[in-house]
Amino acid sequence: MRLTWYGHAAFRIEAADVDIIIDPYKYPDAGGYLPIDDSADLVLISHVNDRYHSHTGQIRPPFELLNGLQIPAEGVEYRGVSIRSIHVFENDSKLPEDEVSILDLSVDGMRIVFLGDLGHALSVDEANRLRGADILLASAGGPPTIALPLIPALVAQLEPRIIIPMHYKTPKINLPIQPVEDFFEVLPQWRVERLSSSTVELSADDLPPRGVILSLQHAR
């Protein structure tokens, strides 16, 4: 499987039988990240936010669109990929208009959990449902997503093998969020590998050792 970070919270998963784009942003409204003009079989969004998380107008059709907030409790299967979601909120107020989803995918023998715009601590039940992911795609820039002081407890609950940071400050985003170095500081026991690429190849038989943060370059 090939995993590419486009920028902000947008990823591309190229698996054996399917190509998936997650949470595409809108250019130029989101800032300086260039358009996501690739093709995909499936565009998977954690919630509707056309500027930062659900813009499909620059992706090459045809593709299918799936909103995590509309996935049934039992999950769905798409071309051999199992997809489940948990409804959470962008902040502690937990108002209906702030509802977002965490996406839980099983791809090529690996489990990927995408935290999306999660903005609060998880309940014990929510954490239990997500525990043990091989790869955690984690918001790393603080509010409006989860505050950085809450990250160590969240990671301890979820026990991921690998963390890939997203949703943090770079010169290409127009949000007042924090740089990824602040995320590294709250997880001092995790080893950081700064990759020179936006793409990483991952295999269920050859994953990096547990306790590694893989920091990617943005592709756009």
One Martini backbone bead per residue (centre of mass of N, CA, C, O) as a GRO file, in nm:
protein
  220
    1MET     BB    1   0.097   0.036   0.021
    2ARG     BB    2   0.014   0.375  -0.060
    3LEU     BB    3   0.094   0.683   0.117
    4THR     BB    4  -0.045   1.016   0.078
    5TRP     BB    5   0.031   1.356   0.150
    6TYR     BB    6  -0.105   1.651   0.043
    7GLY     BB    7  -0.246   1.807   0.285
    8HIS     BB    8  -0.349   1.859   0.575
    9ALA     BB    9  -0.619   1.603   0.560
   10ALA     BB   10  -0.501   1.481   0.291
   11PHE     BB   11  -0.532   1.159   0.127
   12ARG     BB   12  -0.369   0.871  -0.029
   13ILE     BB   13  -0.483   0.538  -0.119
   14GLU     BB   14  -0.287   0.264  -0.252
   15ALA     BB   15  -0.415  -0.029  -0.332
   16ALA     BB   16  -0.468  -0.323  -0.480
   17ASP     BB   17  -0.807  -0.244  -0.557
   18VAL     BB   18  -0.771   0.072  -0.457
   19ASP     BB   19  -0.851   0.425  -0.468
   20ILE     BB   20  -0.810   0.677  -0.207
   21ILE     BB   21  -0.966   0.978  -0.095
   22ILE     BB   22  -0.910   1.204   0.182
   23ASP     BB   23  -1.014   1.504   0.262
   24PRO     BB   24  -1.056   1.732   0.049
   25TYR     BB   25  -0.955   2.032  -0.054
   26LYS     BB   26  -0.967   2.382  -0.149
   27TYR     BB   27  -0.868   2.552  -0.434
   28PRO     BB   28  -0.765   2.847  -0.268
   29ASP     BB   29  -0.927   2.854   0.011
   30ALA     BB   30  -0.703   2.693   0.202
   31GLY     BB   31  -0.463   2.821   0.029
   32GLY     BB   32  -0.152   2.682  -0.107
   33TYR     BB   33  -0.260   2.426  -0.178
   34LEU     BB   34  -0.285   2.235  -0.433
   35PRO     BB   35  -0.463   2.067  -0.634
   36ILE     BB   36  -0.669   1.776  -0.640
   37ASP     BB   37  -0.614   1.607  -0.967
   38ASP     BB   38  -0.694   1.325  -0.920
   39SER     BB   39  -0.779   1.003  -0.919
   40ALA     BB   40  -1.061   0.782  -0.810
   41ASP     BB   41  -1.277   0.556  -0.666
   42LEU     BB   42  -1.270   0.697  -0.371
   43VAL     BB   43  -1.436   0.941  -0.167
   44LEU     BB   44  -1.349   1.025   0.169
   45ILE     BB   45  -1.544   1.173   0.431
   46SER     BB   46  -1.588   1.310   0.760
   47HIS     BB   47  -1.722   1.577   0.641
   48VAL     BB   48  -1.881   1.886   0.576
   49ASN     BB   49  -1.611   2.088   0.417
   50ASP     BB   50  -1.527   2.246   0.137
   51ARG     BB   51  -1.251   2.379   0.210
   52TYR     BB   52  -1.099   2.128   0.403
   53HIS     BB   53  -1.276   1.814   0.357
   54SER     BB   54  -1.500   1.803   0.072
   55HIS     BB   55  -1.359   1.862  -0.206
   56THR     BB   56  -1.445   1.741  -0.551
   57GLY     BB   57  -1.396   1.952  -0.802
   58GLN     BB   58  -1.065   1.854  -0.853
   59ILE     BB   59  -1.145   1.570  -0.914
   60ARG     BB   60  -1.130   1.303  -1.120
   61PRO     BB   61  -1.352   1.163  -1.302
   62PRO     BB   62  -1.474   0.895  -1.172
   63PHE     BB   63  -1.654   0.864  -0.848
   64GLU     BB   64  -1.700   0.782  -0.521
   65LEU     BB   65  -1.907   0.888  -0.237
   66LEU     BB   66  -1.820   0.906   0.124
   67ASN     BB   67  -1.974   0.960   0.436
   68GLY     BB   68  -1.904   0.900   0.763
   69LEU     BB   69  -2.197   1.000   0.871
   70GLN     BB   70  -2.338   0.756   0.668
   71ILE     BB   71  -2.233   0.518   0.809
   72PRO     BB   72  -2.309   0.237   0.927
   73ALA     BB   73  -2.255   0.060   1.212
   74GLU     BB   74  -2.142  -0.199   1.041
   75GLY     BB   75  -2.052  -0.084   0.789
   76VAL     BB   76  -1.839  -0.111   0.497
   77GLU     BB   77  -1.774  -0.231   0.162
   78TYR     BB   78  -1.481  -0.161  -0.065
   79ARG     BB   79  -1.296  -0.340  -0.251
   80GLY     BB   80  -1.187  -0.487   0.032
   81VAL     BB   81  -1.272  -0.245   0.215
   82SER     BB   82  -1.302  -0.160   0.547
   83ILE     BB   83  -1.563   0.068   0.679
   84ARG     BB   84  -1.564   0.284   0.957
   85SER     BB   85  -1.741   0.482   1.215
   86ILE     BB   86  -1.719   0.775   1.435
   87HIS     BB   87  -1.903   0.991   1.619
   88VAL     BB   88  -1.805   1.328   1.659
   89PHE     BB   89  -1.627   1.634   1.753
   90GLU     BB   90  -1.470   1.953   1.717
   91ASN     BB   91  -1.581   1.997   2.017
   92ASP     BB   92  -1.701   2.023   2.350
   93SER     BB   93  -1.995   2.117   2.282
   94LYS     BB   94  -2.150   1.913   2.090
   95LEU     BB   95  -2.282   2.013   1.842
   96PRO     BB   96  -2.444   1.919   1.563
   97GLU     BB   97  -2.269   2.112   1.366
   98ASP     BB   98  -1.989   1.957   1.492
   99GLU     BB   99  -2.008   1.699   1.342
  100VAL     BB  100  -1.795   1.415   1.308
  101SER     BB  101  -1.546   1.176   1.182
  102ILE     BB  102  -1.409   0.865   1.230
  103LEU     BB  103  -1.186   0.662   1.044
  104ASP     BB  104  -1.203   0.294   0.978
  105LEU     BB  105  -0.953   0.100   0.814
  106SER     BB  106  -0.916  -0.196   0.604
  107VAL     BB  107  -0.592  -0.242   0.440
  108ASP     BB  108  -0.396  -0.477   0.334
  109GLY     BB  109  -0.382  -0.582   0.649
  110MET     BB  110  -0.450  -0.289   0.756
  111ARG     BB  111  -0.497  -0.035   1.009
  112ILE     BB  112  -0.677   0.275   0.969
  113VAL     BB  113  -0.680   0.586   1.154
  114PHE     BB  114  -0.892   0.876   1.111
  115LEU     BB  115  -0.947   1.165   1.303
  116GLY     BB  116  -0.972   1.429   1.182
  117ASP     BB  117  -1.177   1.673   1.373
  118LEU     BB  118  -1.108   1.599   1.642
  119GLY     BB  119  -1.190   1.796   1.971
  120HIS     BB  120  -1.168   1.550   2.189
  121ALA     BB  121  -1.208   1.333   2.411
  122LEU     BB  122  -1.247   1.000   2.460
  123SER     BB  123  -1.419   0.748   2.524
  124VAL     BB  124  -1.390   0.431   2.619
  125ASP     BB  125  -1.557   0.311   2.388
  126GLU     BB  126  -1.422   0.459   2.154
  127ALA     BB  127  -1.133   0.362   2.210
  128ASN     BB  128  -1.188   0.056   2.194
  129ARG     BB  129  -1.273   0.065   1.883
  130LEU     BB  130  -0.960   0.188   1.802
  131ARG     BB  131  -0.771  -0.003   1.907
  132GLY     BB  132  -0.470  -0.104   1.735
  133ALA     BB  133  -0.356   0.051   1.517
  134ASP     BB  134  -0.119   0.079   1.277
  135ILE     BB  135  -0.244   0.364   1.170
  136LEU     BB  136  -0.225   0.711   1.268
  137LEU     BB  137  -0.418   0.987   1.168
  138ALA     BB  138  -0.310   1.295   1.315
  139SER     BB  139  -0.390   1.566   1.469
  140ALA     BB  140  -0.121   1.842   1.514
  141GLY     BB  141  -0.245   2.168   1.565
  142GLY     BB  142  -0.482   2.187   1.724
  143PRO     BB  143  -0.690   2.415   1.742
  144PRO     BB  144  -0.993   2.297   1.636
  145THR     BB  145  -0.868   2.057   1.731
  146ILE     BB  146  -0.709   1.872   1.930
  147ALA     BB  147  -0.544   1.925   2.201
  148LEU     BB  148  -0.219   1.868   2.280
  149PRO     BB  149  -0.251   1.776   2.589
  150LEU     BB  150  -0.443   1.521   2.485
  151ILE     BB  151  -0.258   1.328   2.319
  152PRO     BB  152  -0.120   1.122   2.512
  153ALA     BB  153  -0.385   0.988   2.611
  154LEU     BB  154  -0.489   0.905   2.334
  155VAL     BB  155  -0.251   0.725   2.253
  156ALA     BB  156  -0.273   0.534   2.499
  157GLN     BB  157  -0.556   0.430   2.420
  158LEU     BB  158  -0.493   0.337   2.108
  159GLU     BB  159  -0.220   0.198   2.041
  160PRO     BB  160  -0.037   0.260   1.811
  161ARG     BB  161   0.222   0.202   1.590
  162ILE     BB  162   0.166   0.452   1.397
  163ILE     BB  163   0.234   0.801   1.319
  164ILE     BB  164   0.059   1.050   1.115
  165PRO     BB  165   0.070   1.370   1.058
  166MET     BB  166  -0.176   1.641   1.059
  167HIS     BB  167  -0.321   1.936   1.070
  168TYR     BB  168  -0.090   2.167   1.028
  169LYS     BB  169   0.139   2.406   1.020
  170THR     BB  170   0.196   2.584   0.719
  171PRO     BB  171   0.254   2.798   0.453
  172LYS     BB  172  -0.025   2.655   0.307
  173ILE     BB  173  -0.208   2.752   0.549
  174ASN     BB  174  -0.513   2.947   0.676
  175LEU     BB  175  -0.454   2.860   0.983
  176PRO     BB  176  -0.440   2.889   1.350
  177ILE     BB  177  -0.200   2.669   1.383
  178GLN     BB  178   0.030   2.430   1.467
  179PRO     BB  179   0.321   2.295   1.456
  180VAL     BB  180   0.462   1.979   1.453
  181GLU     BB  181   0.668   2.020   1.686
  182ASP     BB  182   0.450   2.032   1.913
  183PHE     BB  183   0.370   1.736   1.883
  184PHE     BB  184   0.641   1.606   1.948
  185GLU     BB  185   0.668   1.723   2.244
  186VAL     BB  186   0.413   1.544   2.362
  187LEU     BB  187   0.596   1.278   2.233
  188PRO     BB  188   0.898   1.191   2.350
  189GLN     BB  189   0.883   0.858   2.312
  190TRP     BB  190   0.871   0.922   2.016
  191ARG     BB  191   0.996   0.847   1.709
  192VAL     BB  192   1.130   1.057   1.456
  193GLU     BB  193   1.057   1.047   1.099
  194ARG     BB  194   1.190   1.241   0.843
  195LEU     BB  195   1.063   1.268   0.540
  196SER     BB  196   1.129   1.353   0.186
  197SER     BB  197   0.835   1.253   0.142
  198SER     BB  198   0.478   1.210   0.065
  199THR     BB  199   0.552   0.898   0.049
  200VAL     BB  200   0.454   0.566   0.169
  201GLU     BB  201   0.549   0.234   0.215
  202LEU     BB  202   0.319  -0.030   0.318
  203SER     BB  203   0.335  -0.338   0.518
  204ALA     BB  204   0.220  -0.595   0.708
  205ASP     BB  205   0.523  -0.743   0.699
  206ASP     BB  206   0.679  -0.424   0.710
  207LEU     BB  207   0.668  -0.253   0.967
  208PRO     BB  208   0.741  -0.038   1.167
  209PRO     BB  209   0.811   0.020   1.466
  210ARG     BB  210   0.693   0.078   1.753
  211GLY     BB  211   0.690   0.430   1.810
  212VAL     BB  212   0.641   0.588   1.527
  213ILE     BB  213   0.695   0.891   1.352
  214LEU     BB  214   0.571   0.990   1.033
  215SER     BB  215   0.705   1.261   0.849
  216LEU     BB  216   0.564   1.430   0.593
  217GLN     BB  217   0.539   1.566   0.293
  218HIS     BB  218   0.379   1.774   0.095
  219ALA     BB  219   0.241   1.735  -0.234
  220ARG     BB  220   0.100   2.053  -0.263
   0.00000   0.00000   0.00000
